[in-house]
mmCIF file of C-alpha atoms in Angstrom:
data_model
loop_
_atom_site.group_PDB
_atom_site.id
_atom_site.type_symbol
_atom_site.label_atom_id
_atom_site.label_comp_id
_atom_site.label_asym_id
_atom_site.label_seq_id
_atom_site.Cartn_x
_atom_site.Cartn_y
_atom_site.Cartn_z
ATOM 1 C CA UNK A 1 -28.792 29.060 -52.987
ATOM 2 C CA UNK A 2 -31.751 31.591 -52.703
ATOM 3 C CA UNK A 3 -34.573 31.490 -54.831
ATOM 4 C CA UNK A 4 -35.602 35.089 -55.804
ATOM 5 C CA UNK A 5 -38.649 34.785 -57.659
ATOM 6 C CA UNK A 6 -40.874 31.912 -59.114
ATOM 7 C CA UNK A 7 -42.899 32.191 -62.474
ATOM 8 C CA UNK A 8 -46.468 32.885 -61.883
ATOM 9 C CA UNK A 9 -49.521 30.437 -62.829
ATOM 10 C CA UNK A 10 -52.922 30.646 -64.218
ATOM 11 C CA UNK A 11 -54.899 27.726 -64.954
ATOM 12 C CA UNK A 12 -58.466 28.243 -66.477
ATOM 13 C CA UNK A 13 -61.481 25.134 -66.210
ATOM 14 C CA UNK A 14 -64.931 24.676 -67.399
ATOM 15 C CA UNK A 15 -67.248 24.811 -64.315
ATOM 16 C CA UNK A 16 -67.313 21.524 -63.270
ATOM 17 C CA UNK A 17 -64.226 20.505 -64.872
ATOM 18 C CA UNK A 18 -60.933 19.075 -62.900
ATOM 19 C CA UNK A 19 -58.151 21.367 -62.011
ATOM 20 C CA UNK A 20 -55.077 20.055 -62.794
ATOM 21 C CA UNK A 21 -51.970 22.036 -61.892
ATOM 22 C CA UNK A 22 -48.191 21.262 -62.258
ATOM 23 C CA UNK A 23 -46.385 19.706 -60.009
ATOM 24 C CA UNK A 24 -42.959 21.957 -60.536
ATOM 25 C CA UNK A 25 -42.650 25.362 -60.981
ATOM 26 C CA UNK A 26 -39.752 27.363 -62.855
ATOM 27 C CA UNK A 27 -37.780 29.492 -60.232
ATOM 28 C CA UNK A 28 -35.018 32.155 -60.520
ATOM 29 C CA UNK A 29 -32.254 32.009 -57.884
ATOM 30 C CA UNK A 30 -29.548 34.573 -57.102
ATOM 31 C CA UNK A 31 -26.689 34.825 -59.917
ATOM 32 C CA UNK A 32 -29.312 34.367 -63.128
ATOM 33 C CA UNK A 33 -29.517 30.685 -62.643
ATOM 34 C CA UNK A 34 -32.890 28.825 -63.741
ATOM 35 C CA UNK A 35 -34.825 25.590 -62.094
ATOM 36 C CA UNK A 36 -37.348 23.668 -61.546
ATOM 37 C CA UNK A 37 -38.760 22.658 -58.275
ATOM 38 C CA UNK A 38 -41.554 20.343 -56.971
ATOM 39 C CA UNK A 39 -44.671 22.002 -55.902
ATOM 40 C CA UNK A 40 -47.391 20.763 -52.834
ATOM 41 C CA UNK A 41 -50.323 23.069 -53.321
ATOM 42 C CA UNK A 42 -53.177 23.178 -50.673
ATOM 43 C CA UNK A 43 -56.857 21.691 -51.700
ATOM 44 C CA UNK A 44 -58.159 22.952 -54.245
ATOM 45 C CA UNK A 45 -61.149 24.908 -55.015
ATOM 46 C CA UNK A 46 -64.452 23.592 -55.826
ATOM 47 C CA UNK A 47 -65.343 23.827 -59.550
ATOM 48 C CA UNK A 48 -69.184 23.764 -59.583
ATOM 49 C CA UNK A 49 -69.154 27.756 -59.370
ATOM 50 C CA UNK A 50 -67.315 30.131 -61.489
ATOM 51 C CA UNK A 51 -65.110 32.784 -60.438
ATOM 52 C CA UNK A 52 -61.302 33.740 -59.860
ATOM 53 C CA UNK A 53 -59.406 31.704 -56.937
ATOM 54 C CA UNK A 54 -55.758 32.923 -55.674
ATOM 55 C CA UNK A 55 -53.875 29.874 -53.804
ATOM 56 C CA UNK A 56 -50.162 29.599 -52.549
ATOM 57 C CA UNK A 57 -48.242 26.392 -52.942
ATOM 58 C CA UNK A 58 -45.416 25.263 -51.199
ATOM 59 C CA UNK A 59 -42.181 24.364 -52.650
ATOM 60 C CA UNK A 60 -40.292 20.879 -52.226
ATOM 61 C CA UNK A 61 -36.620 21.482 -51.274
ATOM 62 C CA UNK A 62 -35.116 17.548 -51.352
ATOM 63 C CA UNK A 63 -32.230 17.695 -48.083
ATOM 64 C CA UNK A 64 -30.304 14.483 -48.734
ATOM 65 C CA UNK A 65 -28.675 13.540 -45.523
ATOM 66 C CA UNK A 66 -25.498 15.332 -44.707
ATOM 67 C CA UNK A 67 -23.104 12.901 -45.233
ATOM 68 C CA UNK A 68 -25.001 10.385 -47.679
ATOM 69 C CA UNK A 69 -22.573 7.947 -46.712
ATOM 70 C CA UNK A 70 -19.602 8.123 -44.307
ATOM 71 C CA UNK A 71 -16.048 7.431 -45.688
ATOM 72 C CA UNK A 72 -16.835 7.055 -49.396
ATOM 73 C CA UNK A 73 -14.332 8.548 -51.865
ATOM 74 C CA UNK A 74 -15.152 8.913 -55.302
ATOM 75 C CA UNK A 75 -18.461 7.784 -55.275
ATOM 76 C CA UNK A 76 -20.337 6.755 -58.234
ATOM 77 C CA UNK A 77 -23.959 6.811 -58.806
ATOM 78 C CA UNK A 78 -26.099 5.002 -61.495
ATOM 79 C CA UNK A 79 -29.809 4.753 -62.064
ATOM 80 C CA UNK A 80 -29.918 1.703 -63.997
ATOM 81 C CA UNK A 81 -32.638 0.565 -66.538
ATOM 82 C CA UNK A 82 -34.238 -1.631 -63.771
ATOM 83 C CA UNK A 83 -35.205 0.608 -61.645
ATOM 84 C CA UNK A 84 -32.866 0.641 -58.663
ATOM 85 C CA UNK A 85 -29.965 3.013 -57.657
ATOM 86 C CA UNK A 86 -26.506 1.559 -57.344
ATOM 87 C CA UNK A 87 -23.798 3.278 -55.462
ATOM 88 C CA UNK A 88 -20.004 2.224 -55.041
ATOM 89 C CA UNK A 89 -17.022 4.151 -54.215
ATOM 90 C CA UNK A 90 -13.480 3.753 -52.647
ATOM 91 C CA UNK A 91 -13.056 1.824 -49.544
ATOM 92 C CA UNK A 92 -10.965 3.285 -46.912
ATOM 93 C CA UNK A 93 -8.319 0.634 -46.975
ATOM 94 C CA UNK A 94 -8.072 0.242 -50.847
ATOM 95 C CA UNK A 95 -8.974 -3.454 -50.509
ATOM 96 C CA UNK A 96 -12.220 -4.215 -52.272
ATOM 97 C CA UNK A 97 -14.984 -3.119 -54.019
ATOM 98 C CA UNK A 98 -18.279 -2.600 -52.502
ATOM 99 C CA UNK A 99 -22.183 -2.190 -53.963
ATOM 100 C CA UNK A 100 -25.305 -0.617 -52.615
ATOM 101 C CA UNK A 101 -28.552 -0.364 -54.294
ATOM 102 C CA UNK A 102 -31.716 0.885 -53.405
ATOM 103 C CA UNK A 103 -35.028 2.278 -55.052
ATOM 104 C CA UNK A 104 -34.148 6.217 -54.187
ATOM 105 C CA UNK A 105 -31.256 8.339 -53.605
ATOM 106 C CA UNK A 106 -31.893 8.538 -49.802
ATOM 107 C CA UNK A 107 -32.416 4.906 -49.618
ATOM 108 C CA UNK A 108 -28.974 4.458 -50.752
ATOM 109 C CA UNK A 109 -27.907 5.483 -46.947
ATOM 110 C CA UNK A 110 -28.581 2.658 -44.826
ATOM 111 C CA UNK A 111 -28.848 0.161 -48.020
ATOM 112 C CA UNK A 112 -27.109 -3.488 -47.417
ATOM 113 C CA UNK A 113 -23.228 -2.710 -48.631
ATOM 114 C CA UNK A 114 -22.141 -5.516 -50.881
ATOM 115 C CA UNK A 115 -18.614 -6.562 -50.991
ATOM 116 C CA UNK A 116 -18.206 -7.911 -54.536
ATOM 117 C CA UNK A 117 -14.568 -8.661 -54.961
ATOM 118 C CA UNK A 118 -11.702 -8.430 -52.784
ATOM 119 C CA UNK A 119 -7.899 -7.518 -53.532
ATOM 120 C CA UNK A 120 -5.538 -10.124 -54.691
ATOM 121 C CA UNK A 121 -3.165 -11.267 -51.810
ATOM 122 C CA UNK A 122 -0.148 -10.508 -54.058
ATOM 123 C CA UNK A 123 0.413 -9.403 -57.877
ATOM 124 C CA UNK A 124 -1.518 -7.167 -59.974
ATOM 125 C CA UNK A 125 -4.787 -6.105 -58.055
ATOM 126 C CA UNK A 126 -3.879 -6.535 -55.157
ATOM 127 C CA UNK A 127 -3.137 -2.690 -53.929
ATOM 128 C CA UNK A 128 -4.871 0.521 -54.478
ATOM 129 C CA UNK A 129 -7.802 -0.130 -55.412
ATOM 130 C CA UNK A 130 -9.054 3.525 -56.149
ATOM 131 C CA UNK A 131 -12.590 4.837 -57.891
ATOM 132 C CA UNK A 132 -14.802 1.861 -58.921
ATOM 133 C CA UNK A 133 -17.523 2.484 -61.404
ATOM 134 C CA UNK A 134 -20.462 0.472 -62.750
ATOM 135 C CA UNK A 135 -22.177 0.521 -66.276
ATOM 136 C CA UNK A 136 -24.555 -1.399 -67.555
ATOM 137 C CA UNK A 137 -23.452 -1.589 -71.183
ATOM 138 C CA UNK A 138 -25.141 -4.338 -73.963
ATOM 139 C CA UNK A 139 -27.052 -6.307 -71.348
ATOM 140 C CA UNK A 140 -23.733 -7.022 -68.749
ATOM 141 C CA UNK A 141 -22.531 -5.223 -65.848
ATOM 142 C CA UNK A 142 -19.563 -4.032 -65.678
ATOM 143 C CA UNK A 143 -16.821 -2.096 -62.904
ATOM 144 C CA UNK A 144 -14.362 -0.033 -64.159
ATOM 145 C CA UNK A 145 -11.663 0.730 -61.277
ATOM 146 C CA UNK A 146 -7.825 1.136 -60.745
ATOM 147 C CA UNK A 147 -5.325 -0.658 -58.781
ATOM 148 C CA UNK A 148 -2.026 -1.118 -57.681
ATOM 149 C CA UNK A 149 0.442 -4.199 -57.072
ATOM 150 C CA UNK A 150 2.045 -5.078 -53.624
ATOM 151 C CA UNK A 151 5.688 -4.897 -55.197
ATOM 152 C CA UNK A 152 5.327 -1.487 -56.327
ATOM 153 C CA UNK A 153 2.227 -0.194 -55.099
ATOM 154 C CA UNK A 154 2.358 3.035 -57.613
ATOM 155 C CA UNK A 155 1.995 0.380 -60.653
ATOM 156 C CA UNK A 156 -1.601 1.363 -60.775
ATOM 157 C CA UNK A 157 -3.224 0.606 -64.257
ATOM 158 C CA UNK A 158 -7.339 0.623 -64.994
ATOM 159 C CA UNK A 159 -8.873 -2.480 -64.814
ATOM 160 C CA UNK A 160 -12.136 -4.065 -66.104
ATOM 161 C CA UNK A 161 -14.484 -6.516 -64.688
ATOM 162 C CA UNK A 162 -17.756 -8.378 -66.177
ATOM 163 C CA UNK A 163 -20.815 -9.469 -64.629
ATOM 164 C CA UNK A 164 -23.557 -11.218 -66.986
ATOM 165 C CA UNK A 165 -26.321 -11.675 -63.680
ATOM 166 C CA UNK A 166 -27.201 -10.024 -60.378
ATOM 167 C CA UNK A 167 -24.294 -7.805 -59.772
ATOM 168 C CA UNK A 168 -24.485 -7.668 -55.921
ATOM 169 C CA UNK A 169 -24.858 -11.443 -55.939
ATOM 170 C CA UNK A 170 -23.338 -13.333 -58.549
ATOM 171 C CA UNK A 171 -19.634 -13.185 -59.729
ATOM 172 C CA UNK A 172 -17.559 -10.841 -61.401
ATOM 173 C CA UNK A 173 -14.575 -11.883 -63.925
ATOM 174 C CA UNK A 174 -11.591 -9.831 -64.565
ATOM 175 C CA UNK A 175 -11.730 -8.792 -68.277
ATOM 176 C CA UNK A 176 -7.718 -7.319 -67.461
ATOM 177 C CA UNK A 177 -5.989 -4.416 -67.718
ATOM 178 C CA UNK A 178 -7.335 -1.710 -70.318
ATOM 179 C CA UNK A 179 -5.276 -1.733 -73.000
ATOM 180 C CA UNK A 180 -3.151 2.312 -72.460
ATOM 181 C CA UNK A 181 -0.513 2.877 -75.098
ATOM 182 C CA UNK A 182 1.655 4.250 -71.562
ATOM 183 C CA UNK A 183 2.686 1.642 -69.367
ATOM 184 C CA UNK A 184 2.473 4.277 -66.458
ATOM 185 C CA UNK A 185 0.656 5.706 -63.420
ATOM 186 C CA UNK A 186 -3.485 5.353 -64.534
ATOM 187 C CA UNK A 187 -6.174 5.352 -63.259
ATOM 188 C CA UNK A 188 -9.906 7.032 -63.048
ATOM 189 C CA UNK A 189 -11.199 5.456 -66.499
ATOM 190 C CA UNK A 190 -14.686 6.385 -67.189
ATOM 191 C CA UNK A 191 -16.916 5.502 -70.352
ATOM 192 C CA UNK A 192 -19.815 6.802 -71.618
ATOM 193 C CA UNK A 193 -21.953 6.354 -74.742
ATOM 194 C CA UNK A 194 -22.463 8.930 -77.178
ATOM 195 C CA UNK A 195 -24.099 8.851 -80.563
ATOM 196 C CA UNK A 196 -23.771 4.866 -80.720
ATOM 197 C CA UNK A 197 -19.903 5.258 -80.358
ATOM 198 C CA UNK A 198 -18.912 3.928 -76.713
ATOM 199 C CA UNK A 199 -15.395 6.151 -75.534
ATOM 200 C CA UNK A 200 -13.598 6.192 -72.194
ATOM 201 C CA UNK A 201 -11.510 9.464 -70.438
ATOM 202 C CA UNK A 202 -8.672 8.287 -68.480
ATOM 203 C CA UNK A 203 -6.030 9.814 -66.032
ATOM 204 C CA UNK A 204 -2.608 9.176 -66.807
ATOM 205 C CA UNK A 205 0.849 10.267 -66.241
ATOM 206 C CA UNK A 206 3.171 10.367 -69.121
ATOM 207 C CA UNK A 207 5.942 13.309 -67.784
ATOM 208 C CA UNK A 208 8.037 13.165 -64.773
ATOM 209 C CA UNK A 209 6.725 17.105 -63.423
ATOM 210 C CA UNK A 210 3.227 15.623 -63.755
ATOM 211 C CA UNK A 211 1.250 13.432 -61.450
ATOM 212 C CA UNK A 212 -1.868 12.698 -64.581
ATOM 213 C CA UNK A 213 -3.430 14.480 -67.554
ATOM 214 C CA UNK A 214 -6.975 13.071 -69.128
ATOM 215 C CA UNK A 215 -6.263 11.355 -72.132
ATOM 216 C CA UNK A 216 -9.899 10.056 -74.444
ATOM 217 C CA UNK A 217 -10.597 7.197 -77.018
ATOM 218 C CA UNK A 218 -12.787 5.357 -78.635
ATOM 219 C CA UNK A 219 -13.704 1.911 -77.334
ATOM 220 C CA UNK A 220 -14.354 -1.916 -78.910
ATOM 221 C CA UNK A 221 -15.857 -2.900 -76.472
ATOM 222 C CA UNK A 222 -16.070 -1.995 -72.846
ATOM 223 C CA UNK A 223 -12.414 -3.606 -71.541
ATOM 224 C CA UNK A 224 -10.788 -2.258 -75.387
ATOM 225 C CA UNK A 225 -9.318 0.567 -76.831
ATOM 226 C CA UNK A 226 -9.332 1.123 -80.241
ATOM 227 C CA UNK A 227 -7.708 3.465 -82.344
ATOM 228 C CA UNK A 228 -6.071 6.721 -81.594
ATOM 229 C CA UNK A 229 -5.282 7.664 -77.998
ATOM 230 C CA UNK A 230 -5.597 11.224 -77.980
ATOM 231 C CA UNK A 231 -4.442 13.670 -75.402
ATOM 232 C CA UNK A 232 -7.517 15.858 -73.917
ATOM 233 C CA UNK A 233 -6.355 17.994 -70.918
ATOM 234 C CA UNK A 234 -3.289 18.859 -68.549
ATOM 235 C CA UNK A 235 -2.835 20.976 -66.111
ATOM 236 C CA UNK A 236 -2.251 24.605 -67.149
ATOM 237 C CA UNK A 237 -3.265 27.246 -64.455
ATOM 238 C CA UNK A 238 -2.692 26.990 -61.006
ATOM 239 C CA UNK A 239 -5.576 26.084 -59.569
ATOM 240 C CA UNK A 240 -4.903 22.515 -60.982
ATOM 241 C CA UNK A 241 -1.092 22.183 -60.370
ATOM 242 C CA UNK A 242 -1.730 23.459 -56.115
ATOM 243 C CA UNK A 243 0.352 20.670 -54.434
ATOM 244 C CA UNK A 244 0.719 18.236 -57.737
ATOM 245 C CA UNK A 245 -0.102 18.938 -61.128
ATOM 246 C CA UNK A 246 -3.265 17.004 -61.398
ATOM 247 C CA UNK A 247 -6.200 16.566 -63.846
ATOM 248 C CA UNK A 248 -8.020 13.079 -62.871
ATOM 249 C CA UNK A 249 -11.378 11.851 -62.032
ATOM 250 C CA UNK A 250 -13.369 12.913 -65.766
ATOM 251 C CA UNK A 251 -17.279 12.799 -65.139
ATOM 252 C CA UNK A 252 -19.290 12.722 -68.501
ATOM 253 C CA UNK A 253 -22.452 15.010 -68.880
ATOM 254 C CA UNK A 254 -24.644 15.950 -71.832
ATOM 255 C CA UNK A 255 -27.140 18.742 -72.449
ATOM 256 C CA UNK A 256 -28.392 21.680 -74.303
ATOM 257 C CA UNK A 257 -26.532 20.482 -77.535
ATOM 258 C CA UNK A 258 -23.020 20.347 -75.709
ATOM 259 C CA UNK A 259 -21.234 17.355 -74.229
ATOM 260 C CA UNK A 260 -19.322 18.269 -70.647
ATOM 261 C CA UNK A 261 -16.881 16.608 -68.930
ATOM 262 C CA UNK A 262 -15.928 17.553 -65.425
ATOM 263 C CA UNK A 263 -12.162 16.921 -63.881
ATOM 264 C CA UNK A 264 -10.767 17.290 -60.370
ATOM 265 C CA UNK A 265 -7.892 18.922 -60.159
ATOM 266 C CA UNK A 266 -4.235 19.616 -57.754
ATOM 267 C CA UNK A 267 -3.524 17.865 -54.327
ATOM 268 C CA UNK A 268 -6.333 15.639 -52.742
ATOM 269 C CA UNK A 269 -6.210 17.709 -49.800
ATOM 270 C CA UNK A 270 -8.630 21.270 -49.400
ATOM 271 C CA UNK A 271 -6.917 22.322 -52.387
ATOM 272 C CA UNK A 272 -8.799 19.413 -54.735
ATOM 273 C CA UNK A 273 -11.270 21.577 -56.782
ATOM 274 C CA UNK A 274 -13.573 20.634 -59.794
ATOM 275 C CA UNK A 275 -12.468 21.796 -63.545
ATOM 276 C CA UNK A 276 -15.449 21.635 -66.382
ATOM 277 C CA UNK A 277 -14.501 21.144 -70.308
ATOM 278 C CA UNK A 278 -17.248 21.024 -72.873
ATOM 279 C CA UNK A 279 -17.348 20.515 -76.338
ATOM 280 C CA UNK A 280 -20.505 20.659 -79.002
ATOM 281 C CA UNK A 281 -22.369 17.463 -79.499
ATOM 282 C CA UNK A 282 -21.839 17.039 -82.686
ATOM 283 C CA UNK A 283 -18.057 17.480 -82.610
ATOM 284 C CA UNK A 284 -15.018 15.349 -82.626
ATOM 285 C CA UNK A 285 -14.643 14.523 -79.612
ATOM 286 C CA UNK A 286 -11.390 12.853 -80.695
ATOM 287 C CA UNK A 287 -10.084 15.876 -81.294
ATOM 288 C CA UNK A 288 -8.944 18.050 -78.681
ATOM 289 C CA UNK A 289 -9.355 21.446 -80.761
ATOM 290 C CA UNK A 290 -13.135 20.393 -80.374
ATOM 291 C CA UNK A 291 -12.913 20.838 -76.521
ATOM 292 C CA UNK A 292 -12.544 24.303 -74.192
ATOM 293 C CA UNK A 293 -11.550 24.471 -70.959
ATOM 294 C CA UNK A 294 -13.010 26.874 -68.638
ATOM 295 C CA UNK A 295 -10.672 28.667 -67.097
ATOM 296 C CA UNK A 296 -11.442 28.690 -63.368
ATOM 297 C CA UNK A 297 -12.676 26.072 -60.921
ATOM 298 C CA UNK A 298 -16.266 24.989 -61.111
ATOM 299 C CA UNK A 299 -16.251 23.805 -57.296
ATOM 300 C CA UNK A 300 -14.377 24.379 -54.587
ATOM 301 C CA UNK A 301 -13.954 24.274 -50.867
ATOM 302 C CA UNK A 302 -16.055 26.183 -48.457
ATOM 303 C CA UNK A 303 -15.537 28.186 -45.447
ATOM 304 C CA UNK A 304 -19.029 29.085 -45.188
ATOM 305 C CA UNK A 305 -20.376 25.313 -45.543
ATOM 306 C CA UNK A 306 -17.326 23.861 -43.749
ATOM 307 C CA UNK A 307 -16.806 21.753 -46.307
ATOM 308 C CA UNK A 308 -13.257 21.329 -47.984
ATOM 309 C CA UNK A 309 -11.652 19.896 -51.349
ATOM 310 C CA UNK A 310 -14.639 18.628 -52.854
ATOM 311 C CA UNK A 311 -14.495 16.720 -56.205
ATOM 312 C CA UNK A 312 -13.615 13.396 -58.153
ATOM 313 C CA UNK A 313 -17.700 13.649 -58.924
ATOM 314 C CA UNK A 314 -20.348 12.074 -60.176
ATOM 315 C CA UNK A 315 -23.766 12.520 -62.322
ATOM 316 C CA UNK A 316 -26.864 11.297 -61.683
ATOM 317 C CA UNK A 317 -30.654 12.391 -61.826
ATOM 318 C CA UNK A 318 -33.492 12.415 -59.208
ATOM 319 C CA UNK A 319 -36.805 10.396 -58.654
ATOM 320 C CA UNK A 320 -38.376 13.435 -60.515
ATOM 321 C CA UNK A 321 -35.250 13.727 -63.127
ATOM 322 C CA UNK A 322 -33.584 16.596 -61.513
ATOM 323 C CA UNK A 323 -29.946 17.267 -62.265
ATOM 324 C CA UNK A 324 -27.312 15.810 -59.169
ATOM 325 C CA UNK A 325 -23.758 16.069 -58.657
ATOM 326 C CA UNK A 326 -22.455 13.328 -56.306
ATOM 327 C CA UNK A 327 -18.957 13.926 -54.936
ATOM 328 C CA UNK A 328 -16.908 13.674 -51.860
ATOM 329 C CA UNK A 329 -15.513 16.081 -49.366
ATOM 330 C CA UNK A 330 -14.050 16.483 -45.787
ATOM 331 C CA UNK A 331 -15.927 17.941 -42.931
ATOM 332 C CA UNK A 332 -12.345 19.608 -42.127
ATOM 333 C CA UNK A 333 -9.057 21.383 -43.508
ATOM 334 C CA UNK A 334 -6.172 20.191 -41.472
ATOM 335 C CA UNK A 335 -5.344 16.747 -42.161
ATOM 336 C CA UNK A 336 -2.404 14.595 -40.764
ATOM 337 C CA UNK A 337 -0.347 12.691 -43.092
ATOM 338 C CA UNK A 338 -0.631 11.809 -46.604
ATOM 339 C CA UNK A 339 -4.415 13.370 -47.319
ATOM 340 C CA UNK A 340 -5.141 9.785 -49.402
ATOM 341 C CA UNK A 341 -5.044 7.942 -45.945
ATOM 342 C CA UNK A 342 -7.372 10.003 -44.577
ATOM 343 C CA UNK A 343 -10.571 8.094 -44.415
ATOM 344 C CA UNK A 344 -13.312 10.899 -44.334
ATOM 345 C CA UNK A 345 -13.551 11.782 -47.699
ATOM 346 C CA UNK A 346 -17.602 11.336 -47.086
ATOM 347 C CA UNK A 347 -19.926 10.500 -50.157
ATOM 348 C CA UNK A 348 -22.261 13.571 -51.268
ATOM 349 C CA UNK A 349 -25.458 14.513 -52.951
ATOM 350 C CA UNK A 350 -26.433 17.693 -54.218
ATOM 351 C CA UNK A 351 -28.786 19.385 -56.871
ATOM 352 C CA UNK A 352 -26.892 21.541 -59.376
ATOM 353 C CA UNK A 353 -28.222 24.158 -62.232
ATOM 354 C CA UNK A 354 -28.171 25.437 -65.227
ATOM 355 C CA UNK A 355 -26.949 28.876 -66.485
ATOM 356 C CA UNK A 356 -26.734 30.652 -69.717
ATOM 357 C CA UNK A 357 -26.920 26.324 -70.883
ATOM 358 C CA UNK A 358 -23.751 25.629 -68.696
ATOM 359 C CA UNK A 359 -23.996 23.550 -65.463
ATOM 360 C CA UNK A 360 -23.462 25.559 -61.911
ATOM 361 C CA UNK A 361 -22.407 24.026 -58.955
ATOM 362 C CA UNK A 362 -22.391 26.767 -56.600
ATOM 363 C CA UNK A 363 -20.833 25.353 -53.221
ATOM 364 C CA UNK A 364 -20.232 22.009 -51.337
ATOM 365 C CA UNK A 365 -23.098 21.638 -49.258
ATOM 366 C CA UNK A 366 -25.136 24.716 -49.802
ATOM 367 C CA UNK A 367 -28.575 25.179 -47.978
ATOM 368 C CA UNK A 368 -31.498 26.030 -50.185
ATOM 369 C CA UNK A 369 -33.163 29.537 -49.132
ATOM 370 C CA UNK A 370 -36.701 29.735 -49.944
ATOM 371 C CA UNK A 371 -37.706 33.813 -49.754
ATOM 372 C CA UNK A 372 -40.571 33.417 -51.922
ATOM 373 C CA UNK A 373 -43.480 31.468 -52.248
ATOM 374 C CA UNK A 374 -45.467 29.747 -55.685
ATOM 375 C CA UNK A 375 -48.644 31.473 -56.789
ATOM 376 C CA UNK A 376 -51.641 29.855 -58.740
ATOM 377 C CA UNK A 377 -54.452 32.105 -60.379
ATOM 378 C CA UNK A 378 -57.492 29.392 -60.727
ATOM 379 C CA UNK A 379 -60.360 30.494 -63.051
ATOM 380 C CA UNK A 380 -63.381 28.940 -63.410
ATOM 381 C CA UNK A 381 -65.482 29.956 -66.674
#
């Protein structure tokens, strides 16, 4: 990502008066696309004399460390109400769920890991158990996640589990399975709030040619369908059906009057990409005419980063309320074995931007180039 050019400022005081200047600044990197960045500007100029004052800032490029955390699959992000950070993602052996929380992004890193529940020695839950994610919905806390049973460790259904205190310290209860009209491969349930109705996007597969579509409905309450189950997306163009025809992992998004929802797509190896569907805010969203599909990948892997088949993401903001994707990726491209048993899917942070009011991703891992440099005019009357 290179920023090309940065809007210029002019501030103008009273002698004598404060200067007060922002701390971002609009930029313009390559491709049209539109930020803001954090500003450090130098001293500033004494006020008790009039005249003009030219002084150069310097801008704040936030490097999250390169992994954030090792061996993290579908990690999940959520700046809660209280303050605090809380990551959790899949474990490499499919056996638990963990939490981390912390007071910034970074902090998340080398945060105490949590392990809040542990598979079932036999049974339901007790295989599997894929893509946790926490919400904070009416006061409780609560994990939405997948899993398998040890008899037929395919049997993998979304599950729900409730927390009413501390939820790295006190226990969670299984609310059960979520009730899917399909009694079939699912998994990757999400929920999200929108105008005071609470839905959730699911994977599922319903035809024998195709590993999941994302189905949507309206909830009851957060373990609960309700209503119609409606069928949202499936895989179509090729970039979605490379290896198995795949469209899992929905990640909910809203801004600039439109409602997004990103998807990973195809075979969890380098050829796992990132689709984006959006709809308008005020739409059905119950209604799949309401919803377009754009018709390449958002994100993909990366030669020049070294970074390959990122995806199953997630949204968050930073400290200053800038946008993030979080998301995993391999440091590699040739994997041995089944590419779900590889452990190194490592949890990721990056900023991502706006263009023409749609998000842009640009690539896994890209470096921020700074080739210009923010500009204040002071003026003292």
């Amino acid at each position: 990502m290179k920023i090309v050019s940065v809007d210029p400022i002019e501030v103008r005081v009273k002698q004598g008066e404060t200067i007060e200047l922002p701390t971002a600044v609009d930029v313009k990197i390559e491709e049209g696309v539109q930020a803001a960045y954090r500003v450090s500007w130098p001293e500033l100029p004494d006020t008790s004399k009039t005249g003009a004052y030219d002084i150069q800032g310097e801008m704040v490029v936030e490097d999250y460390p390169e992994p954030l955390i090792a061996q993290r699959a579908d990690p999940y992000i959520l700046k809660a109400d209280d303050g605090f950070y809380y990551f959790t993602g899949s474990y490499p052996k499919y056996d638990r769920i963990v939490l981390r929380r912390a007071k910034t992004i970074e902090g998340l890193r080398e945060a105490e890991e949590h392990t809040v529940w542990r598979a079932h020695e036999s049974g339901i839950l007790s295989e599997h158990i894929w893509a946790p994610e926490l919400h904070h919905i009416n006061g409780k806390w609560y994990i939405h996640v997948a899993a398998g049973d040890k008899d037929d460790v395919w049997a993998i259904r979304p599950y729900v589990f409730e927390c009413s205190g501390d939820p790295l310290q006190d226990e969670w209860a299984v609310k059960g399975a979520i009730n899917t009209e399909f009694q079939s491969f699912s998994l990757d349930a999400t929920t999200f709030n929108h105008f005071d109705k609470q839905y959730l996007v699911w994977a599922q597969k319903t035809e024998n040619d195709t590993i999941s579509n994302l189905y949507i409905a309206e909830m009851e309450n957060p373990w609960t369908i309700k209503g119609e189950q409606v069928l949202l997306t499936k895989p179509e163009y090729d970039w979605e059906r490379a290896g198995f025809d795949v469209n899992e992992g929905p990640a909910f998004l809203r801004r600039y009057g439109k409602v997004f929802l990103t998807f990973s797509a195809s075979a969890t190896d380098d050829r796992y990409v990132m689709g984006l569907l959006y709809a308008d805010e005020n739409a059905d969203l119950l209604d799949p005419a309401s919803w377009t599909k754009v018709p390449e990948p958002v994100l993909t892997s990366s030669v020049d980063t070294g970074l390959y088949g990122p995806g199953h993401n997630s949204f968050t903001v930073t400290e200053d309320g800038f946008d993030l994707l979080v998301y995993h990726a391999r440091p590699y491209k040739e994997i041995e074995g089944n590419p779900l048993y590889d452990p190194n899917r490592h949890a990721r942070v990056q900023r991502f931007f706006w263009k023409d009011e749609m998000p842009y991703f640009g690539e896994p891992g890209y470096k921020t180039d700074i080739a210009v440099v923010p500009k204040a005019k002071i003026i003292v009357e």
